[in-house]
Amino acid sequence: IQEQNYLPSRYIDEIEIYMYSLMNAPSNISDGGLRDWLLFFLEAPHMTESDVREQIHDEGVLAAFDLVKKSSLPSSVDHFYQKELQMYKNLDENFVEERKKGRKEGEKEGRKEEKFEIAKEMLSLGIEKKLILKSTGLSEEELDSLSKTD
């Protein structure tokens, strides 16, 4: 990718490690070479050789495919690869779940603050404690702590 898509070339004849997150790459890339590279990195392990030949047209990508044909991998490497793929999938699912939890906690905390504000206003208006508890869903302890802070 570096060699084909950047002019002047970014190739350096030393070892360099590039890490790209391709899992959320856009699917509507118009550049055929970039699209072929993304397809290669994301799907080639799951494609047959004829699928690759039909769907990938970039010569550089086809040459890369010829160099790393999955059938030439030892089974131990393939097993490790599958375990790594599952680990990344699990991580991604975990991130999604944690984000959902964070949003829920934030919403819950925001609602709690809103209830405290409403209760403060009701207290300042002299509304009966029982009615405030029923209306806001706060506990007696929470309402008492509001009364003490004012």
PDB file of C-alpha atoms in Angstrom:
ATOM      1  CA  ILE A   1       0.000   0.000   0.000  1.00  0.00           C
ATOM      2  CA  GLN A   2       2.765   2.426   0.943  1.00  0.00           C
ATOM      3  CA  GLU A   3       4.721   1.748  -2.228  1.00  0.00           C
ATOM      4  CA  GLN A   4       1.788   1.894  -4.645  1.00  0.00           C
ATOM      5  CA  ASN A   5      -0.155   4.834  -3.270  1.00  0.00           C
ATOM      6  CA  TYR A   6       2.346   7.438  -2.164  1.00  0.00           C
ATOM      7  CA  LEU A   7       4.584   9.378  -4.497  1.00  0.00           C
ATOM      8  CA  PRO A   8       7.383   9.746  -3.910  1.00  0.00           C
ATOM      9  CA  SER A   9       7.398   6.228  -2.546  1.00  0.00           C
ATOM     10  CA  ARG A  10       7.562   5.847   1.237  1.00  0.00           C
ATOM     11  CA  TYR A  11       9.498   2.612   0.922  1.00  0.00           C
ATOM     12  CA  ILE A  12      12.531   2.341   3.169  1.00  0.00           C
ATOM     13  CA  ASP A  13      14.783  -0.694   2.895  1.00  0.00           C
ATOM     14  CA  GLU A  14      14.699  -1.297   6.615  1.00  0.00           C
ATOM     15  CA  ILE A  15      12.093  -3.091   8.640  1.00  0.00           C
ATOM     16  CA  GLU A  16       9.134  -0.912   9.478  1.00  0.00           C
ATOM     17  CA  ILE A  17       5.981  -1.998  11.225  1.00  0.00           C
ATOM     18  CA  TYR A  18       2.715  -0.379  10.266  1.00  0.00           C
ATOM     19  CA  MET A  19      -0.462  -1.086  12.144  1.00  0.00           C
ATOM     20  CA  TYR A  20      -3.736  -0.056  10.590  1.00  0.00           C
ATOM     21  CA  SER A  21      -7.181  -0.757  11.973  1.00  0.00           C
ATOM     22  CA  LEU A  22      -9.092  -1.968   8.949  1.00  0.00           C
ATOM     23  CA  MET A  23     -12.173  -3.370  10.661  1.00  0.00           C
ATOM     24  CA  ASN A  24     -14.127  -0.132  10.258  1.00  0.00           C
ATOM     25  CA  ALA A  25     -12.724   0.935   6.901  1.00  0.00           C
ATOM     26  CA  PRO A  26     -15.300   2.530   4.594  1.00  0.00           C
ATOM     27  CA  SER A  27     -16.743   0.153   2.021  1.00  0.00           C
ATOM     28  CA  ASN A  28     -17.289   2.782  -0.690  1.00  0.00           C
ATOM     29  CA  ILE A  29     -13.658   3.484  -1.642  1.00  0.00           C
ATOM     30  CA  SER A  30     -13.445   4.523  -5.282  1.00  0.00           C
ATOM     31  CA  ASP A  31      -9.694   3.950  -5.736  1.00  0.00           C
ATOM     32  CA  GLY A  32      -9.477   0.405  -7.135  1.00  0.00           C
ATOM     33  CA  GLY A  33      -5.998  -0.268  -5.744  1.00  0.00           C
ATOM     34  CA  LEU A  34      -6.900   0.763  -2.202  1.00  0.00           C
ATOM     35  CA  ARG A  35     -10.175  -1.117  -2.409  1.00  0.00           C
ATOM     36  CA  ASP A  36      -8.320  -4.253  -3.548  1.00  0.00           C
ATOM     37  CA  TRP A  37      -5.786  -3.946  -0.704  1.00  0.00           C
ATOM     38  CA  LEU A  38      -8.576  -3.580   1.861  1.00  0.00           C
ATOM     39  CA  LEU A  39     -10.401  -6.574   0.404  1.00  0.00           C
ATOM     40  CA  PHE A  40      -7.156  -8.527   0.510  1.00  0.00           C
ATOM     41  CA  PHE A  41      -6.437  -7.729   4.169  1.00  0.00           C
ATOM     42  CA  LEU A  42      -9.996  -8.172   5.365  1.00  0.00           C
ATOM     43  CA  GLU A  43     -11.360 -11.025   3.281  1.00  0.00           C
ATOM     44  CA  ALA A  44      -8.592 -12.922   1.484  1.00  0.00           C
ATOM     45  CA  PRO A  45      -8.170 -15.467   4.293  1.00  0.00           C
ATOM     46  CA  HIS A  46     -11.806 -16.460   3.740  1.00  0.00           C
ATOM     47  CA  MET A  47     -11.778 -16.371  -0.064  1.00  0.00           C
ATOM     48  CA  THR A  48     -10.975 -19.123  -2.525  1.00  0.00           C
ATOM     49  CA  GLU A  49      -8.263 -18.486  -5.067  1.00  0.00           C
ATOM     50  CA  SER A  50     -10.878 -18.099  -7.819  1.00  0.00           C
ATOM     51  CA  ASP A  51     -12.746 -15.517  -5.657  1.00  0.00           C
ATOM     52  CA  VAL A  52      -9.530 -13.544  -5.349  1.00  0.00           C
ATOM     53  CA  ARG A  53      -8.860 -13.677  -9.074  1.00  0.00           C
ATOM     54  CA  GLU A  54     -12.432 -12.510  -9.834  1.00  0.00           C
ATOM     55  CA  GLN A  55     -12.649  -9.701  -7.252  1.00  0.00           C
ATOM     56  CA  ILE A  56      -9.089  -8.363  -7.043  1.00  0.00           C
ATOM     57  CA  HIS A  57      -7.567  -6.715 -10.095  1.00  0.00           C
ATOM     58  CA  ASP A  58      -4.575  -4.782  -8.759  1.00  0.00           C
ATOM     59  CA  GLU A  59      -1.331  -6.530  -9.799  1.00  0.00           C
ATOM     60  CA  GLY A  60       0.447  -5.659  -6.537  1.00  0.00           C
ATOM     61  CA  VAL A  61      -2.338  -7.186  -4.473  1.00  0.00           C
ATOM     62  CA  LEU A  62      -2.430 -10.311  -6.644  1.00  0.00           C
ATOM     63  CA  ALA A  63       1.337 -10.690  -6.216  1.00  0.00           C
ATOM     64  CA  ALA A  64       0.926 -10.358  -2.443  1.00  0.00           C
ATOM     65  CA  PHE A  65      -1.793 -13.008  -2.530  1.00  0.00           C
ATOM     66  CA  ASP A  66       0.487 -15.391  -4.414  1.00  0.00           C
ATOM     67  CA  LEU A  67       3.145 -14.920  -1.730  1.00  0.00           C
ATOM     68  CA  VAL A  68       0.849 -15.670   1.188  1.00  0.00           C
ATOM     69  CA  LYS A  69      -1.544 -18.301  -0.028  1.00  0.00           C
ATOM     70  CA  LYS A  70      -3.262 -19.695   2.987  1.00  0.00           C
ATOM     71  CA  SER A  71      -2.847 -23.264   1.776  1.00  0.00           C
ATOM     72  CA  SER A  72       0.898 -22.921   2.253  1.00  0.00           C
ATOM     73  CA  LEU A  73       0.559 -21.975   5.926  1.00  0.00           C
ATOM     74  CA  PRO A  74       1.347 -24.651   8.495  1.00  0.00           C
ATOM     75  CA  SER A  75      -1.754 -25.682  10.447  1.00  0.00           C
ATOM     76  CA  SER A  76      -0.247 -24.295  13.682  1.00  0.00           C
ATOM     77  CA  VAL A  77       0.034 -20.851  12.081  1.00  0.00           C
ATOM     78  CA  ASP A  78      -3.508 -21.080  10.741  1.00  0.00           C
ATOM     79  CA  HIS A  79      -4.773 -22.106  14.202  1.00  0.00           C
ATOM     80  CA  PHE A  80      -2.968 -19.156  15.793  1.00  0.00           C
ATOM     81  CA  TYR A  81      -4.397 -16.848  13.135  1.00  0.00           C
ATOM     82  CA  GLN A  82      -7.950 -18.045  13.839  1.00  0.00           C
ATOM     83  CA  LYS A  83      -7.468 -17.585  17.603  1.00  0.00           C
ATOM     84  CA  GLU A  84      -6.142 -14.064  17.028  1.00  0.00           C
ATOM     85  CA  LEU A  85      -9.098 -13.217  14.789  1.00  0.00           C
ATOM     86  CA  GLN A  86     -11.512 -14.409  17.498  1.00  0.00           C
ATOM     87  CA  MET A  87      -9.640 -12.380  20.133  1.00  0.00           C
ATOM     88  CA  TYR A  88     -10.011  -9.190  18.065  1.00  0.00           C
ATOM     89  CA  LYS A  89     -13.688  -9.919  17.491  1.00  0.00           C
ATOM     90  CA  ASN A  90     -14.184 -10.413  21.244  1.00  0.00           C
ATOM     91  CA  LEU A  91     -12.348  -7.173  21.979  1.00  0.00           C
ATOM     92  CA  ASP A  92     -14.517  -5.290  19.534  1.00  0.00           C
ATOM     93  CA  GLU A  93     -17.685  -6.742  21.067  1.00  0.00           C
ATOM     94  CA  ASN A  94     -16.393  -5.877  24.540  1.00  0.00           C
ATOM     95  CA  PHE A  95     -15.734  -2.259  23.513  1.00  0.00           C
ATOM     96  CA  VAL A  96     -19.279  -1.975  22.155  1.00  0.00           C
ATOM     97  CA  GLU A  97     -20.750  -3.348  25.401  1.00  0.00           C
ATOM     98  CA  GLU A  98     -18.600  -1.101  27.585  1.00  0.00           C
ATOM     99  CA  ARG A  99     -19.626   1.963  25.563  1.00  0.00           C
ATOM    100  CA  LYS A 100     -23.284   1.015  26.044  1.00  0.00           C
ATOM    101  CA  LYS A 101     -22.736   0.634  29.805  1.00  0.00           C
ATOM    102  CA  GLY A 102     -20.981   3.995  29.946  1.00  0.00           C
ATOM    103  CA  ARG A 103     -23.819   5.711  28.120  1.00  0.00           C
ATOM    104  CA  LYS A 104     -26.401   4.126  30.429  1.00  0.00           C
ATOM    105  CA  GLU A 105     -24.445   5.160  33.522  1.00  0.00           C
ATOM    106  CA  GLY A 106     -24.088   8.684  32.180  1.00  0.00           C
ATOM    107  CA  GLU A 107     -27.791   8.903  31.416  1.00  0.00           C
ATOM    108  CA  LYS A 108     -28.665   7.496  34.821  1.00  0.00           C
ATOM    109  CA  GLU A 109     -26.361   9.972  36.566  1.00  0.00           C
ATOM    110  CA  GLY A 110     -27.822  12.817  34.520  1.00  0.00           C
ATOM    111  CA  ARG A 111     -31.357  11.822  35.479  1.00  0.00           C
ATOM    112  CA  LYS A 112     -30.347  11.594  39.132  1.00  0.00           C
ATOM    113  CA  GLU A 113     -28.945  15.136  39.026  1.00  0.00           C
ATOM    114  CA  GLU A 114     -32.143  16.291  37.344  1.00  0.00           C
ATOM    115  CA  LYS A 115     -34.210  14.685  40.119  1.00  0.00           C
ATOM    116  CA  PHE A 116     -32.091  16.446  42.747  1.00  0.00           C
ATOM    117  CA  GLU A 117     -32.677  19.792  41.049  1.00  0.00           C
ATOM    118  CA  ILE A 118     -36.429  19.194  40.869  1.00  0.00           C
ATOM    119  CA  ALA A 119     -36.494  18.120  44.522  1.00  0.00           C
ATOM    120  CA  LYS A 120     -34.564  21.262  45.550  1.00  0.00           C
ATOM    121  CA  GLU A 121     -37.047  23.421  43.692  1.00  0.00           C
ATOM    122  CA  MET A 122     -39.996  21.601  45.277  1.00  0.00           C
ATOM    123  CA  LEU A 123     -38.435  21.999  48.739  1.00  0.00           C
ATOM    124  CA  SER A 124     -37.968  25.717  48.145  1.00  0.00           C
ATOM    125  CA  LEU A 125     -41.660  25.959  47.225  1.00  0.00           C
ATOM    126  CA  GLY A 126     -42.604  24.284  50.519  1.00  0.00           C
ATOM    127  CA  ILE A 127     -44.075  21.166  48.904  1.00  0.00           C
ATOM    128  CA  GLU A 128     -44.760  18.287  51.284  1.00  0.00           C
ATOM    129  CA  LYS A 129     -41.883  15.797  51.662  1.00  0.00           C
ATOM    130  CA  LYS A 130     -44.110  12.774  50.849  1.00  0.00           C
ATOM    131  CA  LEU A 131     -45.145  14.326  47.541  1.00  0.00           C
ATOM    132  CA  ILE A 132     -41.521  15.140  46.652  1.00  0.00           C
ATOM    133  CA  LEU A 133     -40.455  11.540  47.364  1.00  0.00           C
ATOM    134  CA  LYS A 134     -43.294  10.157  45.263  1.00  0.00           C
ATOM    135  CA  SER A 135     -42.704  12.574  42.381  1.00  0.00           C
ATOM    136  CA  THR A 136     -38.921  12.209  42.118  1.00  0.00           C
ATOM    137  CA  GLY A 137     -38.353   8.632  43.241  1.00  0.00           C
ATOM    138  CA  LEU A 138     -35.568   9.784  45.554  1.00  0.00           C
ATOM    139  CA  SER A 139     -35.005   8.007  48.856  1.00  0.00           C
ATOM    140  CA  GLU A 140     -35.664   9.757  52.173  1.00  0.00           C
ATOM    141  CA  GLU A 141     -31.917   9.810  52.828  1.00  0.00           C
ATOM    142  CA  GLU A 142     -31.233  11.526  49.497  1.00  0.00           C
ATOM    143  CA  LEU A 143     -33.953  14.098  50.161  1.00  0.00           C
ATOM    144  CA  ASP A 144     -32.682  14.679  53.707  1.00  0.00           C
ATOM    145  CA  SER A 145     -29.164  15.227  52.360  1.00  0.00           C
ATOM    146  CA  LEU A 146     -30.578  17.904  50.032  1.00  0.00           C
ATOM    147  CA  SER A 147     -32.347  19.590  52.931  1.00  0.00           C
ATOM    148  CA  LYS A 148     -29.098  19.707  54.921  1.00  0.00           C
ATOM    149  CA  THR A 149     -27.044  21.236  52.070  1.00  0.00           C
ATOM    150  CA  ASP A 150     -29.382  24.224  51.680  1.00  0.00           C
TER     151      ASP A 150
END
